[in-house]
Coordinates of N, CA and C in Angstrom, one line a residue:
M1 N 91.0 9.6 82.0 CA 90.6 9.3 80.7 C 89.2 9.9 80.5
E2 N 89.0 10.4 79.3 CA 87.7 11.0 79.0 C 86.6 9.9 78.9
D3 N 85.4 10.2 79.4 CA 84.3 9.3 79.4 C 83.6 9.4 78.0
Y4 N 83.7 8.4 77.2 CA 83.2 8.5 75.8 C 81.7 8.3 75.7
H5 N 81.1 8.0 76.8 CA 79.6 7.9 76.8 C 78.9 9.2 77.2
M6 N 79.7 10.2 77.6 CA 79.1 11.4 77.9 C 79.1 12.3 76.7
G7 N 78.1 13.2 76.5 CA 78.1 14.2 75.4 C 79.1 15.3 75.7
Y8 N 79.2 16.2 74.8 CA 80.1 17.4 74.9 C 79.4 18.3 75.9
D9 N 80.0 18.7 76.9 CA 79.5 19.6 77.9 C 79.8 21.1 77.5
Y10 N 78.8 21.7 76.8 CA 79.0 23.0 76.2 C 79.2 24.0 77.3
K11 N 78.4 24.0 78.4 CA 78.5 25.0 79.4 C 79.8 24.9 80.1
K12 N 80.3 23.7 80.5 CA 81.6 23.6 81.2 C 82.7 24.1 80.3
E13 N 82.7 23.7 79.0 CA 83.7 24.2 78.1 C 83.7 25.7 77.8
Y14 N 82.4 26.2 77.8 CA 82.3 27.7 77.6 C 82.9 28.4 78.8
I15 N 82.6 28.0 80.0 CA 83.1 28.6 81.2 C 84.6 28.6 81.2
R16 N 85.2 27.5 80.8 CA 86.6 27.4 80.7 C 87.2 28.3 79.7
W17 N 86.6 28.4 78.5 CA 87.0 29.2 77.4 C 86.9 30.7 77.9
K18 N 85.8 31.1 78.5 CA 85.5 32.4 78.9 C 86.6 32.9 80.0
E19 N 86.9 32.0 80.9 CA 87.9 32.4 81.9 C 89.3 32.6 81.2
W20 N 89.6 31.8 80.3 CA 90.9 31.9 79.5 C 90.8 33.2 78.7
K21 N 89.7 33.5 78.1 CA 89.6 34.7 77.2 C 89.7 36.0 78.1
D22 N 89.0 36.0 79.3 CA 89.1 37.1 80.2 C 90.5 37.4 80.6
R23 N 91.3 36.3 80.9 CA 92.7 36.5 81.3 C 93.5 37.1 80.2
E24 N 93.2 36.6 79.0 CA 94.0 37.1 77.8 C 93.7 38.6 77.6
E25 N 92.4 38.9 77.6 CA 92.0 40.3 77.4 C 92.5 41.3 78.5
K26 N 92.6 40.8 79.7 CA 93.2 41.6 80.8 C 94.6 41.9 80.5
I27 N 95.4 40.9 80.0 CA 96.8 41.1 79.7 C 96.9 42.1 78.5
L28 N 96.1 42.0 77.5 CA 96.1 42.9 76.3 C 95.9 44.3 76.8
R29 N 94.9 44.5 77.7 CA 94.5 45.8 78.1 C 95.7 46.4 79.0
Q30 N 96.3 45.6 79.8 CA 97.5 46.1 80.6 C 98.6 46.6 79.7
H31 N 98.7 46.0 78.5 CA 99.7 46.4 77.5 C 99.2 47.4 76.5
H32 N 98.0 48.1 76.8 CA 97.4 49.1 76.0 C 97.2 48.7 74.6
F33 N 96.7 47.5 74.4 CA 96.3 47.0 73.1 C 95.0 47.7 72.7
N34 N 94.9 47.9 71.4 CA 93.7 48.6 70.8 C 92.4 47.8 71.2
E35 N 91.4 48.6 71.8 CA 90.2 47.9 72.2 C 89.4 47.3 71.1
Q36 N 89.4 47.9 69.9 CA 88.7 47.3 68.7 C 89.4 46.0 68.3
K37 N 90.7 45.9 68.4 CA 91.4 44.7 68.0 C 91.1 43.6 69.1
I38 N 91.0 44.0 70.3 CA 90.6 43.0 71.4 C 89.2 42.4 71.1
E39 N 88.3 43.3 70.7 CA 86.9 42.8 70.4 C 87.0 41.9 69.1
E40 N 87.8 42.3 68.1 CA 87.9 41.4 66.9 C 88.5 40.1 67.3
L41 N 89.5 40.1 68.1 CA 90.1 38.8 68.6 C 89.0 38.0 69.4
H42 N 88.2 38.6 70.2 CA 87.2 38.0 71.0 C 86.2 37.3 70.0
E43 N 85.7 38.0 69.0 CA 84.8 37.4 68.1 C 85.4 36.3 67.3
F44 N 86.6 36.4 66.9 CA 87.3 35.3 66.1 C 87.5 34.1 67.0
D45 N 87.9 34.3 68.2 CA 88.1 33.1 69.1 C 86.8 32.5 69.5
L46 N 85.7 33.3 69.6 CA 84.4 32.7 69.9 C 83.9 31.9 68.7
E47 N 84.2 32.3 67.4 CA 83.9 31.5 66.3 C 84.6 30.2 66.2
Q48 N 85.9 30.3 66.6 CA 86.7 29.1 66.7 C 86.2 28.1 67.8
F49 N 85.8 28.6 68.9 CA 85.3 27.8 70.0 C 84.0 27.1 69.5
N50 N 83.1 27.9 68.8 CA 81.9 27.3 68.4 C 82.1 26.3 67.3
A51 N 83.1 26.5 66.4 CA 83.4 25.5 65.4 C 83.9 24.2 66.1
E52 N 84.7 24.3 67.1 CA 85.2 23.1 67.8 C 84.0 22.4 68.5
R53 N 83.1 23.2 69.1 CA 81.9 22.7 69.8 C 81.1 21.8 68.8
R54 N 80.8 22.4 67.6 CA 80.0 21.7 66.6 C 80.7 20.4 66.2
F55 N 82.0 20.5 66.0 CA 82.8 19.3 65.6 C 82.7 18.2 66.7
R56 N 83.0 18.6 68.0 CA 83.0 17.7 69.1 C 81.6 17.1 69.3
R57 N 80.5 17.9 69.1 CA 79.2 17.3 69.3 C 78.9 16.3 68.3
N58 N 79.3 16.4 67.1 CA 79.1 15.4 66.0 C 80.0 14.3 66.1
Q59 N 81.2 14.5 66.7 CA 82.2 13.5 66.8 C 81.7 12.3 67.7
N60 N 80.9 12.6 68.7 CA 80.4 11.6 69.7 C 79.7 10.4 69.0
V61 N 79.1 10.6 67.8 CA 78.4 9.5 67.2 C 79.3 8.3 66.9
T62 N 80.6 8.6 66.7 CA 81.5 7.5 66.3 C 82.2 6.8 67.5
K63 N 82.0 7.4 68.7 CA 82.7 6.8 69.9 C 82.0 5.6 70.4
D64 N 82.5 4.5 70.2 CA 81.9 3.3 70.7 C 83.0 2.3 70.9
I65 N 82.8 1.3 71.8 CA 83.8 0.3 72.1 C 84.2 -0.4 70.8
F66 N 83.3 -0.5 69.8 CA 83.6 -1.1 68.5 C 84.8 -0.5 67.8
F67 N 85.1 0.8 68.1 CA 86.1 1.5 67.3 C 87.3 1.8 68.2
Y68 N 87.4 1.4 69.5 CA 88.5 1.7 70.3 C 89.8 1.0 69.7
M69 N 90.8 1.8 69.8 CA 92.1 1.2 69.3 C 92.9 0.8 70.6
Q70 N 92.9 -0.5 70.8 CA 93.6 -1.1 72.0 C 94.6 -2.0 71.5
P71 N 95.8 -2.1 72.2 CA 96.8 -3.0 71.7 C 96.3 -4.5 72.0
V72 N 96.5 -5.3 71.0 CA 96.1 -6.7 71.1 C 97.3 -7.5 70.7
H73 N 97.8 -8.3 71.6 CA 99.1 -9.0 71.4 C 98.9 -10.4 70.9
D74 N 97.7 -10.9 71.1 CA 97.5 -12.3 70.8 C 96.6 -12.5 69.5
K75 N 96.2 -11.4 68.9 CA 95.4 -11.4 67.7 C 96.0 -10.7 66.6
K76 N 95.7 -11.1 65.4 CA 96.2 -10.4 64.2 C 95.3 -9.2 63.9
E77 N 95.8 -8.1 63.5 CA 95.0 -6.9 63.2 C 94.2 -7.2 61.9
S78 N 93.1 -6.5 61.8 CA 92.3 -6.7 60.6 C 92.9 -5.8 59.5
Y79 N 93.3 -6.4 58.4 CA 93.9 -5.7 57.3 C 93.0 -5.9 56.1
S80 N 92.2 -6.9 56.1 CA 91.3 -7.1 54.9 C 89.9 -7.3 55.4
I81 N 89.0 -7.2 54.4 CA 87.6 -7.4 54.7 C 87.3 -8.8 55.2
E82 N 88.0 -9.8 54.7 CA 87.8 -11.2 55.1 C 88.2 -11.3 56.6
D83 N 89.4 -10.7 57.0 CA 89.8 -10.7 58.3 C 88.8 -10.1 59.3
L84 N 88.3 -8.9 58.8 CA 87.3 -8.2 59.6 C 86.1 -9.1 59.9
L85 N 85.5 -9.7 58.8 CA 84.3 -10.5 59.0 C 84.6 -11.7 59.9
D86 N 85.8 -12.3 59.8 CA 86.2 -13.4 60.6 C 86.2 -13.1 62.1
Q87 N 86.4 -11.8 62.4 CA 86.5 -11.4 63.9 C 85.1 -11.0 64.5
I88 N 84.1 -10.9 63.7 CA 82.8 -10.4 64.2 C 82.0 -11.6 64.8
E89 N 81.6 -11.4 66.1 CA 80.9 -12.4 66.8 C 79.4 -12.1 66.8
N90 N 78.9 -10.9 66.6 CA 77.5 -10.5 66.6 C 76.9 -11.0 65.3
E91 N 76.0 -12.0 65.4 CA 75.5 -12.6 64.1 C 74.7 -11.6 63.3
T92 N 73.9 -10.8 63.9 CA 73.1 -9.8 63.1 C 74.1 -8.8 62.4
L93 N 75.1 -8.4 63.1 CA 76.1 -7.5 62.5 C 76.8 -8.2 61.4
F94 N 77.2 -9.5 61.6 CA 77.9 -10.2 60.6 C 77.1 -10.4 59.3
E95 N 75.8 -10.7 59.5 CA 75.0 -10.9 58.3 C 74.8 -9.6 57.5
Y96 N 74.7 -8.5 58.3 CA 74.6 -7.2 57.6 C 75.8 -6.8 56.9
L97 N 77.0 -7.0 57.5 CA 78.2 -6.6 56.9 C 78.6 -7.6 55.7
K98 N 78.2 -8.8 55.8 CA 78.5 -9.8 54.8 C 77.9 -9.4 53.5
Y99 N 76.7 -8.8 53.5 CA 76.0 -8.4 52.3 C 75.9 -6.9 52.0
T100 N 76.6 -6.2 52.8 CA 76.5 -4.7 52.6 C 77.5 -4.3 51.5
D101 N 77.4 -3.0 51.1 CA 78.3 -2.5 50.1 C 79.7 -2.4 50.7
S102 N 80.7 -2.4 49.9 CA 82.1 -2.4 50.3 C 82.5 -1.1 51.0
I103 N 81.7 0.0 50.8 CA 82.0 1.3 51.4 C 81.9 1.2 52.9
V104 N 80.9 0.5 53.4 CA 80.7 0.3 54.9 C 81.9 -0.4 55.4
L105 N 82.3 -1.5 54.8 CA 83.5 -2.2 55.2 C 84.8 -1.4 55.2
D106 N 84.9 -0.6 54.2 CA 86.1 0.3 54.1 C 86.1 1.3 55.3
I107 N 84.9 1.8 55.6 CA 84.8 2.8 56.7 C 85.2 2.1 58.0
I108 N 84.8 0.9 58.2 CA 85.1 0.2 59.5 C 86.6 -0.1 59.5
I109 N 87.2 -0.5 58.4 CA 88.6 -0.8 58.4 C 89.4 0.5 58.6
L110 N 89.0 1.6 58.0 CA 89.7 2.8 58.2 C 89.6 3.3 59.6
K111 N 88.4 3.2 60.2 CA 88.2 3.5 61.6 C 89.2 2.7 62.5
Q112 N 89.3 1.4 62.2 CA 90.1 0.6 63.0 C 91.6 1.0 62.9
H113 N 92.0 1.6 61.8 CA 93.3 2.0 61.6 C 93.6 3.4 62.1
G114 N 92.6 4.0 62.8 CA 92.8 5.3 63.4 C 92.4 6.5 62.6
Y115 N 91.8 6.4 61.5 CA 91.4 7.5 60.7 C 90.1 8.1 61.3
N116 N 90.0 9.5 61.3 CA 88.8 10.1 61.8 C 87.8 10.3 60.6
V117 N 86.6 10.7 60.9 CA 85.6 10.8 59.9 C 85.9 11.7 58.8
R118 N 86.6 12.8 59.1 CA 87.0 13.8 58.1 C 88.0 13.2 57.1
E119 N 88.9 12.4 57.6 CA 89.9 11.8 56.8 C 89.3 10.7 55.9
I120 N 88.4 9.9 56.5 CA 87.7 8.9 55.8 C 86.9 9.5 54.7
S121 N 86.2 10.6 55.0 CA 85.4 11.4 54.0 C 86.3 11.7 52.8
Q122 N 87.5 12.2 53.0 CA 88.4 12.6 51.9 C 88.9 11.4 51.2
I123 N 89.2 10.3 51.9 CA 89.7 9.1 51.2 C 88.7 8.5 50.3
L124 N 87.5 8.4 50.8 CA 86.4 7.7 50.1 C 85.6 8.6 49.2
G125 N 85.8 9.9 49.3 CA 85.0 10.8 48.5 C 83.5 10.9 48.8
L126 N 83.2 10.7 50.1 CA 81.9 10.8 50.6 C 81.7 11.9 51.6
S127 N 80.5 12.4 51.7 CA 80.3 13.5 52.7 C 80.4 12.9 54.1
M128 N 80.8 13.8 55.0 CA 80.9 13.3 56.4 C 79.6 12.9 57.0
S129 N 78.5 13.5 56.6 CA 77.2 13.1 57.1 C 76.8 11.7 56.6
S130 N 77.2 11.4 55.4 CA 77.0 10.0 54.9 C 77.7 9.0 55.7
I131 N 78.9 9.3 56.1 CA 79.7 8.4 56.9 C 79.2 8.3 58.3
Y132 N 78.7 9.4 58.9 CA 78.1 9.3 60.2 C 76.9 8.4 60.2
R133 N 76.1 8.6 59.1 CA 74.8 7.7 59.0 C 75.2 6.3 59.0
K134 N 76.2 5.9 58.2 CA 76.6 4.5 58.1 C 77.1 4.0 59.4
I135 N 77.9 4.8 60.1 CA 78.4 4.4 61.4 C 77.2 4.2 62.4
K136 N 76.3 5.1 62.3 CA 75.2 5.1 63.3 C 74.4 3.8 63.0
K137 N 74.2 3.4 61.8 CA 73.5 2.1 61.5 C 74.2 0.9 62.1
I138 N 75.5 0.9 62.0 CA 76.3 -0.2 62.5 C 76.2 -0.2 64.0
K139 N 76.2 1.0 64.7 CA 76.1 1.0 66.1 C 74.7 0.5 66.5
E140 N 73.7 0.8 65.8 CA 72.3 0.3 66.1 C 72.3 -1.2 66.0
L141 N 73.0 -1.8 65.0 CA 73.0 -3.3 64.9 C 73.8 -3.9 66.1
L142 N 74.8 -3.2 66.6 CA 75.6 -3.7 67.7 C 74.7 -3.7 69.0
K143 N 73.7 -2.9 69.1 CA 72.9 -2.9 70.3 C 71.9 -4.0 70.3
M144 N 71.7 -4.7 69.1 CA 70.7 -5.7 69.0 C 71.1 -7.0 69.8

């Protein structure tokens, strides 16, 4: 299982990507593929790798035990804001959520139902950075 407390290891992932890319380019050259096309593919794949890296680096901010989706057989799932508030044991977090705007509560409920930040952004019509900021504030309250 992936360790969610570790950041994205760019160097390790780049080495893995580079090894894969070298094998692919070797095969293309063995089949006399155009060298210019090989270079264009290399640049395209590198752009895709970097886009994934940026996404994965930003994604870590939402990984916390608070958002883990684990099967719970003896508890009812949170489907409403009232249910969510009833389940919170951290008093500071409870007070914050009790008086916060409904968008924060919607974000939490959507996260609990497995939506990612990009999907939540589309559903609520907010920027992804705004959602990340709200989640970060909740995480800070959880540490108190």
